[in-house]
Short mmCIF file of C-alpha atoms and ligand atoms in Angstrom, two decimals:
data_model
loop_
_atom_site.label_atom_id
_atom_site.label_comp_id
_atom_site.label_asym_id
_atom_site.label_seq_id
_atom_site.Cartn_x
_atom_site.Cartn_y
_atom_site.Cartn_z
CA MET I 20 -95.70 192.93 59.70
CA ASP I 21 -98.06 193.09 56.68
CA GLU I 22 -96.83 190.19 54.58
CA THR I 23 -97.54 186.52 55.17
CA LEU I 24 -94.80 184.87 57.21
CA ASP I 25 -93.55 181.35 56.65
CA ALA I 26 -93.91 180.46 60.34
CA ILE I 27 -95.09 181.85 63.68
CA ILE I 28 -93.46 180.15 66.66
CA VAL I 29 -95.50 180.64 69.83
CA GLY I 30 -93.14 180.36 72.81
CA GLY I 31 -89.48 181.33 72.80
CA GLY I 32 -88.35 178.69 75.30
CA MET I 33 -85.50 176.34 74.45
CA VAL I 34 -87.52 174.24 71.99
CA GLY I 35 -89.33 177.13 70.26
CA ALA I 36 -86.09 179.11 69.89
CA ALA I 37 -84.38 176.05 68.37
CA VAL I 38 -87.15 175.71 65.75
CA ALA I 39 -86.97 179.45 65.00
CA ALA I 40 -83.18 179.34 64.56
CA ALA I 41 -83.33 176.28 62.28
CA LEU I 42 -86.08 177.73 60.05
CA GLY I 43 -84.67 181.26 60.05
CA GLN I 44 -81.15 180.26 59.04
CA ALA I 45 -82.65 178.19 56.18
CA GLY I 46 -84.23 181.37 54.83
CA LEU I 47 -87.83 181.09 56.11
CA ARG I 48 -89.37 184.30 57.50
CA VAL I 49 -90.25 183.60 61.12
CA ALA I 50 -91.84 185.49 64.03
CA VAL I 51 -91.37 184.26 67.60
CA VAL I 52 -94.27 185.27 69.88
CA GLU I 53 -93.02 185.08 73.48
CA GLY I 54 -95.27 185.76 76.46
CA GLY I 55 -92.42 186.90 78.70
CA PRO I 56 -89.40 189.21 78.37
CA PRO I 57 -86.33 188.31 76.30
CA PRO I 58 -83.73 186.36 78.31
CA ALA I 59 -81.39 188.48 80.39
CA ALA I 60 -77.60 188.28 79.95
CA ILE I 61 -75.97 185.88 82.43
CA PRO I 62 -72.63 187.04 83.89
CA ILE I 63 -70.03 184.27 83.67
CA GLU I 64 -69.57 184.27 87.47
CA ALA I 65 -73.33 184.24 88.27
CA PRO I 66 -74.44 181.50 90.70
CA PHE I 67 -75.86 178.36 89.06
CA ASP I 68 -79.60 178.42 88.50
CA LEU I 69 -81.83 175.62 89.76
CA ARG I 70 -83.19 174.46 86.40
CA VAL I 71 -80.53 172.31 84.79
CA SER I 72 -80.90 169.85 81.89
CA SER I 73 -78.82 167.03 80.52
CA LEU I 74 -78.26 167.62 76.82
CA ASN I 75 -77.65 164.36 74.99
CA LEU I 76 -75.43 164.11 71.91
CA ALA I 77 -78.36 164.52 69.49
CA SER I 78 -79.39 167.74 71.30
CA GLN I 79 -75.82 169.01 71.24
CA ARG I 80 -75.62 168.30 67.52
CA LEU I 81 -78.84 170.26 66.91
CA LEU I 82 -77.56 173.21 68.95
CA GLU I 83 -74.33 173.10 66.92
CA GLU I 84 -76.25 172.99 63.64
CA VAL I 85 -78.37 176.01 64.53
CA GLY I 86 -75.27 177.93 65.65
CA ALA I 87 -76.15 178.18 69.37
CA TRP I 88 -73.67 175.76 70.93
CA ASP I 89 -70.75 178.20 70.70
CA HIS I 90 -72.80 180.74 72.66
CA ILE I 91 -72.78 178.39 75.68
CA PRO I 92 -69.65 179.34 77.65
CA GLU I 93 -67.44 176.37 78.51
CA ALA I 94 -67.41 177.47 82.15
CA ARG I 95 -71.14 176.82 82.34
CA ARG I 96 -71.36 173.35 80.82
CA CYS I 97 -70.38 170.15 82.52
CA PRO I 98 -69.65 167.00 80.47
CA PHE I 99 -70.43 163.60 81.96
CA ARG I 100 -68.88 160.29 80.93
CA HIS I 101 -70.64 157.83 83.23
CA ILE I 102 -74.24 157.24 84.24
CA GLU I 103 -74.95 155.06 87.26
CA ALA I 104 -78.11 153.71 88.83
CA SER I 105 -78.23 151.88 92.14
CA ASP I 106 -80.73 150.28 94.50
CA ALA I 107 -81.83 151.75 97.86
CA ALA I 108 -78.84 150.27 99.71
CA ASP I 109 -76.60 151.82 97.02
CA LYS I 110 -74.87 148.45 96.67
CA ARG I 111 -76.01 147.11 93.31
CA HIS I 112 -75.11 149.36 90.41
CA ILE I 113 -75.67 149.62 86.71
CA ARG I 114 -72.89 151.67 85.19
CA PHE I 115 -72.89 153.02 81.67
CA SER I 116 -69.61 154.39 80.36
CA ALA I 117 -69.20 156.57 77.29
CA GLU I 118 -65.87 154.87 76.70
CA ALA I 119 -67.61 151.52 76.12
CA LEU I 120 -69.50 153.16 73.25
CA GLU I 121 -66.32 154.83 72.01
CA LEU I 122 -67.76 158.27 72.74
CA PRO I 123 -65.93 161.17 74.42
CA ASP I 124 -68.90 161.75 76.75
CA PHE I 125 -72.66 161.19 77.07
CA GLY I 126 -73.54 164.85 76.91
CA HIS I 127 -73.48 167.94 79.10
CA PHE I 128 -75.39 169.39 82.02
CA VAL I 129 -76.27 173.00 81.31
CA GLU I 130 -78.63 175.44 83.00
CA ASN I 131 -81.89 175.89 81.08
CA ARG I 132 -81.49 179.68 81.10
CA VAL I 133 -77.98 179.40 79.58
CA ILE I 134 -79.29 177.17 76.75
CA ARG I 135 -82.18 179.55 76.13
CA GLN I 136 -79.94 182.61 76.16
CA ALA I 137 -77.52 180.99 73.70
CA LEU I 138 -80.41 180.31 71.33
CA TRP I 139 -81.73 183.87 71.60
CA ARG I 140 -78.27 185.26 70.89
CA ARG I 141 -78.31 183.17 67.75
CA LEU I 142 -81.81 184.46 66.82
CA GLU I 143 -80.46 188.03 66.98
CA GLU I 144 -77.93 187.08 64.29
CA ILE I 145 -80.58 185.82 61.86
CA PRO I 146 -82.30 188.65 59.92
CA GLU I 147 -85.23 186.41 58.90
CA VAL I 148 -86.29 186.04 62.57
CA THR I 149 -88.37 188.68 64.39
CA THR I 150 -89.02 188.31 68.11
CA LEU I 151 -92.19 189.75 69.65
CA CYS I 152 -91.97 189.70 73.47
CA HIS I 153 -94.71 190.23 76.07
CA ALA I 154 -97.23 188.99 73.50
CA ARG I 155 -99.62 186.04 73.58
CA PRO I 156 -102.06 184.66 71.03
CA VAL I 157 -105.78 185.11 71.69
CA ALA I 158 -107.24 183.64 68.50
CA TRP I 159 -106.16 181.33 65.71
CA LEU I 160 -107.96 180.99 62.40
CA PRO I 161 -106.73 178.26 60.04
CA GLY I 162 -107.18 178.78 56.30
CA GLY I 163 -106.41 177.21 52.93
CA HIS I 164 -103.11 178.99 52.16
CA HIS I 165 -102.21 180.43 55.54
CA SER I 166 -103.62 180.85 59.02
CA LEU I 167 -104.24 184.03 61.01
CA MET I 168 -103.19 184.62 64.58
CA GLU I 169 -104.44 187.49 66.72
CA LEU I 170 -102.22 188.62 69.60
CA ASP I 171 -103.35 190.14 72.89
CA ASP I 172 -101.87 193.51 71.88
CA GLY I 173 -104.25 193.61 68.89
CA ARG I 174 -101.65 192.68 66.25
CA MET I 175 -102.71 190.20 63.56
CA LEU I 176 -100.15 187.85 62.00
CA ALA I 177 -100.54 185.61 58.96
CA ALA I 178 -98.34 182.58 58.38
CA ARG I 179 -98.23 179.34 56.45
CA LEU I 180 -97.36 177.46 59.63
CA VAL I 181 -97.93 177.98 63.37
CA VAL I 182 -95.69 176.08 65.79
CA GLY I 183 -96.96 175.71 69.36
CA ALA I 184 -93.84 175.69 71.58
CA ASP I 185 -95.49 177.37 74.56
CA GLY I 186 -94.84 174.66 77.13
CA ALA I 187 -96.97 172.35 79.25
CA GLY I 188 -99.93 174.77 79.58
CA SER I 189 -99.87 175.54 75.83
CA GLN I 190 -102.41 178.12 74.76
CA THR I 191 -101.73 177.25 71.12
CA ARG I 192 -102.82 173.69 71.84
CA GLU I 193 -105.98 175.03 73.44
CA LEU I 194 -106.73 177.41 70.54
CA ALA I 195 -106.35 174.44 68.18
CA GLY I 196 -108.79 172.39 70.28
CA ILE I 197 -106.28 169.60 70.96
CA ALA I 198 -107.04 167.64 74.14
CA THR I 199 -104.43 166.02 76.40
CA ARG I 200 -104.22 162.84 78.47
CA ASP I 201 -102.92 163.72 81.92
CA GLU I 202 -101.71 161.75 84.90
CA GLU I 203 -100.56 163.02 88.29
CA TYR I 204 -97.93 160.82 89.93
CA GLY I 205 -98.62 162.25 93.39
CA GLN I 206 -94.90 162.99 93.71
CA ARG I 207 -92.78 166.14 93.73
CA ALA I 208 -89.16 166.65 92.75
CA LEU I 209 -87.10 168.84 95.06
CA ILE I 210 -84.19 170.40 93.15
CA ILE I 211 -81.33 171.53 95.40
CA ASN I 212 -78.17 173.29 94.27
CA VAL I 213 -75.28 172.52 96.59
CA ARG I 214 -71.60 173.20 97.05
CA THR I 215 -69.91 169.82 97.37
CA ARG I 216 -66.76 168.88 99.26
CA LEU I 217 -65.62 166.86 96.23
CA PRO I 218 -64.67 168.66 93.02
CA GLN I 219 -66.66 168.27 89.80
CA GLN I 220 -67.29 164.66 88.83
CA ASP I 221 -67.84 163.20 85.39
CA VAL I 222 -70.56 160.86 86.61
CA SER I 223 -74.28 161.43 87.00
CA TRP I 224 -75.93 158.96 89.35
CA GLN I 225 -79.38 158.03 90.48
CA ARG I 226 -80.32 155.91 93.48
CA PHE I 227 -83.77 154.30 93.54
CA THR I 228 -85.45 154.24 96.95
CA PRO I 229 -89.00 153.11 97.73
CA ALA I 230 -90.03 156.77 98.19
CA GLY I 231 -88.59 157.76 94.81
CA PRO I 232 -85.23 158.35 93.12
CA GLN I 233 -82.43 160.58 94.39
CA ALA I 234 -80.14 161.97 91.72
CA MET I 235 -76.86 163.86 91.48
CA LEU I 236 -76.23 165.97 88.39
CA PRO I 237 -72.66 167.34 88.33
CA LEU I 238 -72.07 171.04 87.67
CA PRO I 239 -68.73 172.78 87.10
CA GLY I 240 -66.39 173.24 90.07
CA HIS I 241 -67.54 172.19 93.52
CA HIS I 242 -71.18 172.31 92.50
CA ALA I 243 -73.97 169.83 91.92
CA SER I 244 -77.70 169.81 91.34
CA LEU I 245 -79.47 167.23 93.50
CA VAL I 246 -82.95 165.95 92.67
CA TRP I 247 -84.92 164.36 95.50
CA TYR I 248 -88.24 162.73 94.57
CA ASP I 249 -90.80 161.95 97.26
CA GLY I 250 -94.49 162.28 98.12
CA ALA I 251 -95.88 165.82 97.96
CA GLU I 252 -96.19 166.25 101.73
CA ALA I 253 -92.68 165.04 102.56
CA THR I 254 -91.16 167.15 99.78
CA LEU I 255 -92.92 170.35 100.80
CA ALA I 256 -91.83 169.82 104.42
CA ARG I 257 -88.22 169.33 103.28
CA GLU I 258 -88.39 172.35 101.00
CA ALA I 259 -89.42 174.48 104.01
CA LEU I 260 -86.32 173.51 106.06
CA ASP I 261 -83.66 176.16 106.62
CA ASP I 262 -80.38 175.74 104.70
CA GLU I 263 -78.48 174.01 107.50
CA ALA I 264 -81.34 171.59 108.33
CA LEU I 265 -81.68 170.72 104.64
CA ARG I 266 -77.90 170.21 104.35
CA LEU I 267 -78.03 167.76 107.28
CA ALA I 268 -81.06 165.97 105.78
CA ILE I 269 -79.14 165.49 102.51
CA GLU I 270 -76.06 164.17 104.30
CA HIS I 271 -78.29 161.78 106.25
CA ASP I 272 -80.42 160.51 103.35
CA PHE I 273 -78.23 160.70 100.25
CA PRO I 274 -75.68 157.94 99.63
CA ALA I 275 -72.22 158.43 101.13
CA ARG I 276 -70.67 158.66 97.67
CA LEU I 277 -71.96 162.25 97.44
CA GLY I 278 -68.98 162.96 99.65
CA GLY I 279 -70.47 165.66 101.84
CA VAL I 280 -72.25 168.92 101.22
CA GLU I 281 -70.68 172.22 102.29
CA ALA I 282 -73.67 174.44 101.66
CA VAL I 283 -77.19 174.50 100.26
CA LEU I 284 -77.32 177.28 97.66
CA GLY I 285 -80.93 177.11 96.47
CA ARG I 286 -83.99 174.87 96.27
CA ALA I 287 -87.38 174.61 94.56
CA SER I 288 -89.87 171.80 94.04
CA PHE I 289 -92.04 170.77 91.09
CA PRO I 290 -95.05 168.43 90.85
CA ILE I 291 -94.45 165.32 88.74
CA ARG I 292 -97.04 164.77 86.07
CA ARG I 293 -97.42 163.31 82.65
CA ARG I 294 -99.29 165.06 79.86
CA HIS I 295 -99.59 163.94 76.25
CA ALA I 296 -101.41 165.80 73.47
CA GLU I 297 -103.88 163.57 71.64
CA ARG I 298 -102.50 164.83 68.36
CA TYR I 299 -99.40 166.83 67.45
CA VAL I 300 -100.68 168.51 64.30
CA ARG I 301 -103.66 170.14 62.68
CA SER I 302 -103.85 171.85 59.33
CA ARG I 303 -101.14 174.59 59.43
CA LEU I 304 -100.26 173.91 63.06
CA ALA I 305 -97.75 171.66 64.87
CA LEU I 306 -96.95 171.20 68.55
CA VAL I 307 -93.38 170.66 69.81
CA GLY I 308 -91.69 170.15 73.18
CA ASP I 309 -93.69 170.31 76.39
CA ALA I 310 -96.71 171.64 74.46
CA ALA I 311 -96.90 168.13 72.91
CA HIS I 312 -95.63 166.01 75.83
CA VAL I 313 -94.56 166.28 79.46
CA ILE I 314 -92.86 163.14 80.72
CA HIS I 315 -91.61 161.97 84.12
CA PRO I 316 -88.28 163.76 84.58
CA LEU I 317 -86.51 160.82 86.24
CA ALA I 318 -84.35 160.07 83.20
CA GLY I 319 -83.90 163.75 82.32
CA GLN I 320 -85.19 163.28 78.76
CA GLY I 321 -87.95 165.93 78.49
CA LEU I 322 -85.90 168.63 76.82
CA ASN I 323 -84.02 166.09 74.69
CA LEU I 324 -87.35 164.83 73.32
CA GLY I 325 -88.43 168.42 72.65
CA LEU I 326 -85.22 169.23 70.79
CA GLN I 327 -85.67 166.08 68.72
CA ASP I 328 -89.16 167.39 67.82
CA ALA I 329 -87.52 170.66 66.80
CA GLU I 330 -85.04 168.81 64.60
CA ALA I 331 -87.66 166.57 62.95
CA LEU I 332 -90.15 169.37 62.29
CA SER I 333 -87.62 171.85 60.94
CA ARG I 334 -85.95 169.20 58.73
CA ARG I 335 -89.31 168.40 57.08
CA VAL I 336 -90.49 172.01 56.80
CA ILE I 337 -87.16 173.16 55.31
CA ALA I 338 -87.14 170.29 52.79
CA ALA I 339 -90.66 171.27 51.63
CA PHE I 340 -89.69 174.96 51.45
CA HIS I 341 -86.60 174.28 49.34
CA ALA I 342 -88.56 171.93 47.06
CA GLY I 343 -91.12 174.68 46.44
CA ARG I 344 -93.83 172.80 48.33
CA ASP I 345 -96.09 174.30 51.02
CA PRO I 346 -94.04 174.13 54.26
CA GLY I 347 -97.18 174.30 56.41
CA GLY I 348 -99.15 171.80 54.33
CA TYR I 349 -100.75 168.86 56.07
CA PRO I 350 -98.62 166.14 54.38
CA VAL I 351 -95.45 167.76 55.80
CA LEU I 352 -96.92 168.05 59.29
CA ALA I 353 -98.46 164.57 59.27
CA GLY I 354 -95.01 163.18 58.44
CA TYR I 355 -93.61 164.98 61.47
CA ALA I 356 -96.31 163.53 63.75
CA ARG I 357 -95.77 160.02 62.34
CA GLU I 358 -92.06 160.31 63.06
CA ARG I 359 -92.24 161.76 66.57
CA ARG I 360 -95.32 160.27 68.27
CA PRO I 361 -94.02 156.68 68.44
CA GLN I 362 -90.70 157.95 69.84
CA THR I 363 -92.48 159.84 72.61
CA LEU I 364 -94.80 156.92 73.34
CA ALA I 365 -91.78 154.62 73.68
CA MET I 366 -90.14 157.06 76.11
CA ILE I 367 -93.38 157.43 78.12
CA ALA I 368 -93.65 153.62 78.34
CA ALA I 369 -90.03 153.35 79.53
CA MET I 370 -90.58 156.03 82.20
CA GLU I 371 -93.77 154.26 83.35
CA THR I 372 -91.87 151.01 83.78
CA PHE I 373 -89.09 152.71 85.73
CA HIS I 374 -91.58 154.54 87.94
CA ARG I 375 -93.68 151.45 88.66
CA VAL I 376 -90.80 149.09 89.18
CA PHE I 377 -88.82 151.35 91.46
CA THR I 378 -91.45 153.33 93.35
CA GLY I 379 -94.55 151.17 92.89
CA ALA I 380 -95.92 148.23 94.83
CA ALA I 381 -93.51 146.41 97.17
CA PRO I 382 -93.10 143.16 95.15
CA LEU I 383 -92.24 145.18 92.06
CA ARG I 384 -89.76 147.23 94.05
CA HIS I 385 -87.89 144.05 94.94
CA ALA I 386 -87.98 143.05 91.30
CA GLY I 387 -86.49 146.46 90.55
CA ALA I 388 -83.53 145.92 92.84
CA ALA I 389 -82.94 142.46 91.41
CA GLY I 390 -83.39 143.89 87.91
CA LEU I 391 -80.50 146.26 88.49
CA ALA I 392 -78.16 143.38 89.21
CA LEU I 393 -79.55 141.52 86.21
CA ALA I 394 -79.24 144.48 83.90
CA GLU I 395 -75.62 144.93 84.93
CA ARG I 396 -74.94 141.60 83.28
CA LEU I 397 -76.91 142.35 80.16
CA GLU I 398 -74.30 144.23 78.20
CA GLY I 399 -76.38 144.18 75.01
CA ALA I 400 -79.45 145.60 76.76
CA LYS I 401 -77.35 148.34 78.32
CA ARG I 402 -76.22 149.44 74.89
CA VAL I 403 -79.82 149.67 73.66
CA VAL I 404 -80.81 151.74 76.70
CA MET I 405 -77.86 154.03 76.16
CA ARG I 406 -78.56 154.54 72.47
CA HIS I 407 -82.02 155.81 73.46
CA ALA I 408 -80.61 158.12 76.11
CA LEU I 409 -78.12 159.46 73.59
CA GLY I 410 -80.78 159.99 70.94
CA VAL I 411 -78.49 158.53 68.25
C1 FAD J 11 -88.01 168.80 87.85
C2 FAD J 11 -87.71 168.75 86.39
C3 FAD J 11 -86.44 168.37 85.94
C4 FAD J 11 -86.16 168.26 84.58
N1 FAD J 11 -84.93 167.85 84.18
C5 FAD J 11 -84.68 167.67 82.85
C6 FAD J 11 -83.38 167.18 82.37
O1 FAD J 11 -82.45 166.91 83.13
N2 FAD J 11 -83.23 166.99 81.03
C7 FAD J 11 -84.23 167.27 80.14
O2 FAD J 11 -84.04 167.02 78.92
N3 FAD J 11 -85.44 167.75 80.55
C8 FAD J 11 -85.68 167.96 81.88
N4 FAD J 11 -86.90 168.44 82.28
C9 FAD J 11 -87.90 168.81 81.27
C10 FAD J 11 -87.57 170.14 80.60
O3 FAD J 11 -87.35 171.16 81.55
C11 FAD J 11 -88.71 170.54 79.65
O4 FAD J 11 -89.02 169.45 78.83
C12 FAD J 11 -88.33 171.76 78.80
O5 FAD J 11 -88.13 172.89 79.59
C13 FAD J 11 -89.42 172.06 77.78
O6 FAD J 11 -89.03 173.13 76.96
P1 FAD J 11 -90.11 173.88 76.07
O7 FAD J 11 -89.34 174.94 75.32
O8 FAD J 11 -90.94 172.92 75.32
O9 FAD J 11 -91.11 174.58 77.12
P2 FAD J 11 -90.84 175.72 78.19
O10 FAD J 11 -89.46 175.64 78.72
O11 FAD J 11 -91.98 175.64 79.16
O12 FAD J 11 -90.96 177.09 77.34
C14 FAD J 11 -92.19 177.62 76.94
C15 FAD J 11 -92.00 179.07 76.51
O13 FAD J 11 -93.23 179.57 76.04
C16 FAD J 11 -93.56 180.80 76.68
N5 FAD J 11 -95.02 180.86 76.76
C17 FAD J 11 -95.83 180.15 77.61
N6 FAD J 11 -97.12 180.44 77.35
C18 FAD J 11 -97.11 181.33 76.31
C19 FAD J 11 -98.15 181.98 75.58
N7 FAD J 11 -99.44 181.77 75.85
N8 FAD J 11 -97.80 182.80 74.57
C20 FAD J 11 -96.48 183.03 74.26
N9 FAD J 11 -95.46 182.43 74.94
C21 FAD J 11 -95.79 181.60 75.94
C22 FAD J 11 -92.86 180.74 78.02
O14 FAD J 11 -92.62 182.05 78.54
C23 FAD J 11 -91.56 179.99 77.65
O15 FAD J 11 -90.58 180.89 77.17
C24 FAD J 11 -87.20 168.57 83.63
C25 FAD J 11 -88.47 168.97 84.09
C26 FAD J 11 -88.73 169.05 85.45
C27 FAD J 11 -90.12 169.45 85.91
#
C-alpha cells in the first residue's frame, strides 16, 4: 500500500468495523488493522455465544445504513418490547413498553460475534476497504498532511486520519499519549447462557439486589443470557460451580418469574470497571468505542455508545471529504469530540447513580427501592430515560 490512505482504523471489532464500512461506502480509502484473525463464519444452528449486546434503535439504524443489518440472520436476533426493573423483593416494578412510545420494539439482543461477522461481511463487499489481520501498530507519527503508522510486521502506512477502535486496552490511545481515568467497582458480572422452561420472551428485566443487579436478556427459542453481578469473591466461587450446582443456585437466587432453568449452557465472568480517555482526539487521530470509554454494563449501553461514536465521527469525516476539506483535520475531529464527550459523561453519571443507589450504602439502597415505586408514577421521567436508552 504505497499511496496515502484516507483512514486507518486500528481494531476491527464491532465499532471499528462500523466506522470502516461507513467511510468505505462513502468512497474513502480505508485500511482496517486488526490484531486477531478475521471473524469465523457462524453456522445458523451454532449454540449461542456468551457475549450478547442489546442494540438500540439508533444502533440498528446505523447497521442498516452501513449495509450490515441484513447480514444478521433473523434466527439469531431477538427483539424486545418491554424493559422492567424491580427491587430485591421483585415486588415493585418500573416497566417501560415500546408500545407507549409507539415503537414496534426497543431493539434487539444479538451476539457480539454475529454483529461483528455481519459487519465484516459488509467490509468484503466494499472495494475501498482493505483488512490487514494479525497486525498491530508499534509506532505512530503525526504530521501536517498525514500521519504514519508502523505495524509490527514492518509495514508502514500513511493516512490522513487514524481511528483508534482497539478496545479498552487501546494501543492507539497509548501511542497517542492519551491518559485515562479509571475506577474499579470491585464487582464482577457472571454471564450465564441457559435453556429456559419458558419460550422466548419479549421482555428484558433487571432486579436490583444489595449485592448487585441480576438481569435476564432474552435470546431466540428457549434461551436466555443471565447476568449476575456480585463481589469478585462470590462471583468467582459461583463461576467454579458445576453446571447442575449453578442451575440450582440460579433457581434459588433469581426471581421466580424466570420460570425455571432446564440447563446451564455456558458461563464466564468479567470485572466491572470504568475507564474514560481524557481526550478523544489529537491531530489526525480519534478514539471511538471502548478505546474512548468503558462504562458500567448494567444498562447494556457500552456498545450503543460506541456505535453512536462511529456514526458521529463518520458523518463529520464524510461531510468534510465530500466538501473537499481535510477529513482528518483537527476542526473535524474537535467537532466529533465536542459532540460525543458530553453524551458519554451523561451516561457515566447515570450509571454512577444507578450503581450507588442500588448497590451502595444501605440508606441509599432503601432510597433506591422507594425510587422505583416513585419512578413508576413519573410517566414523563420514564419517557426521558427511555429516549436515552433508545439513542433517539
Ligand atoms: C459483562 C459485559 C456485558 C456487556 N453488555 C453489553 C450490552 O448488553 N450492550 C452494549 O451495548 N454493550 C455491552 N457491553 C459493552 C460492549 O461489549 C463493549 O462496549 C463493546 O464490545 C466495545 O466494542 P469495541 O469495538 O469498541 O471494542 P472491542 O469489542 O474490544 O474490539 C476491539 C477490537 O480491536 C482489536 N484489537 C485490540 N488491540 C489491538 C491492537 N493493538 N491492534 C489491532 N487490533 C487490536 C481486537 O482484536 C478487537 O477486534 C458489555 C460489556 C461487558 C464487560
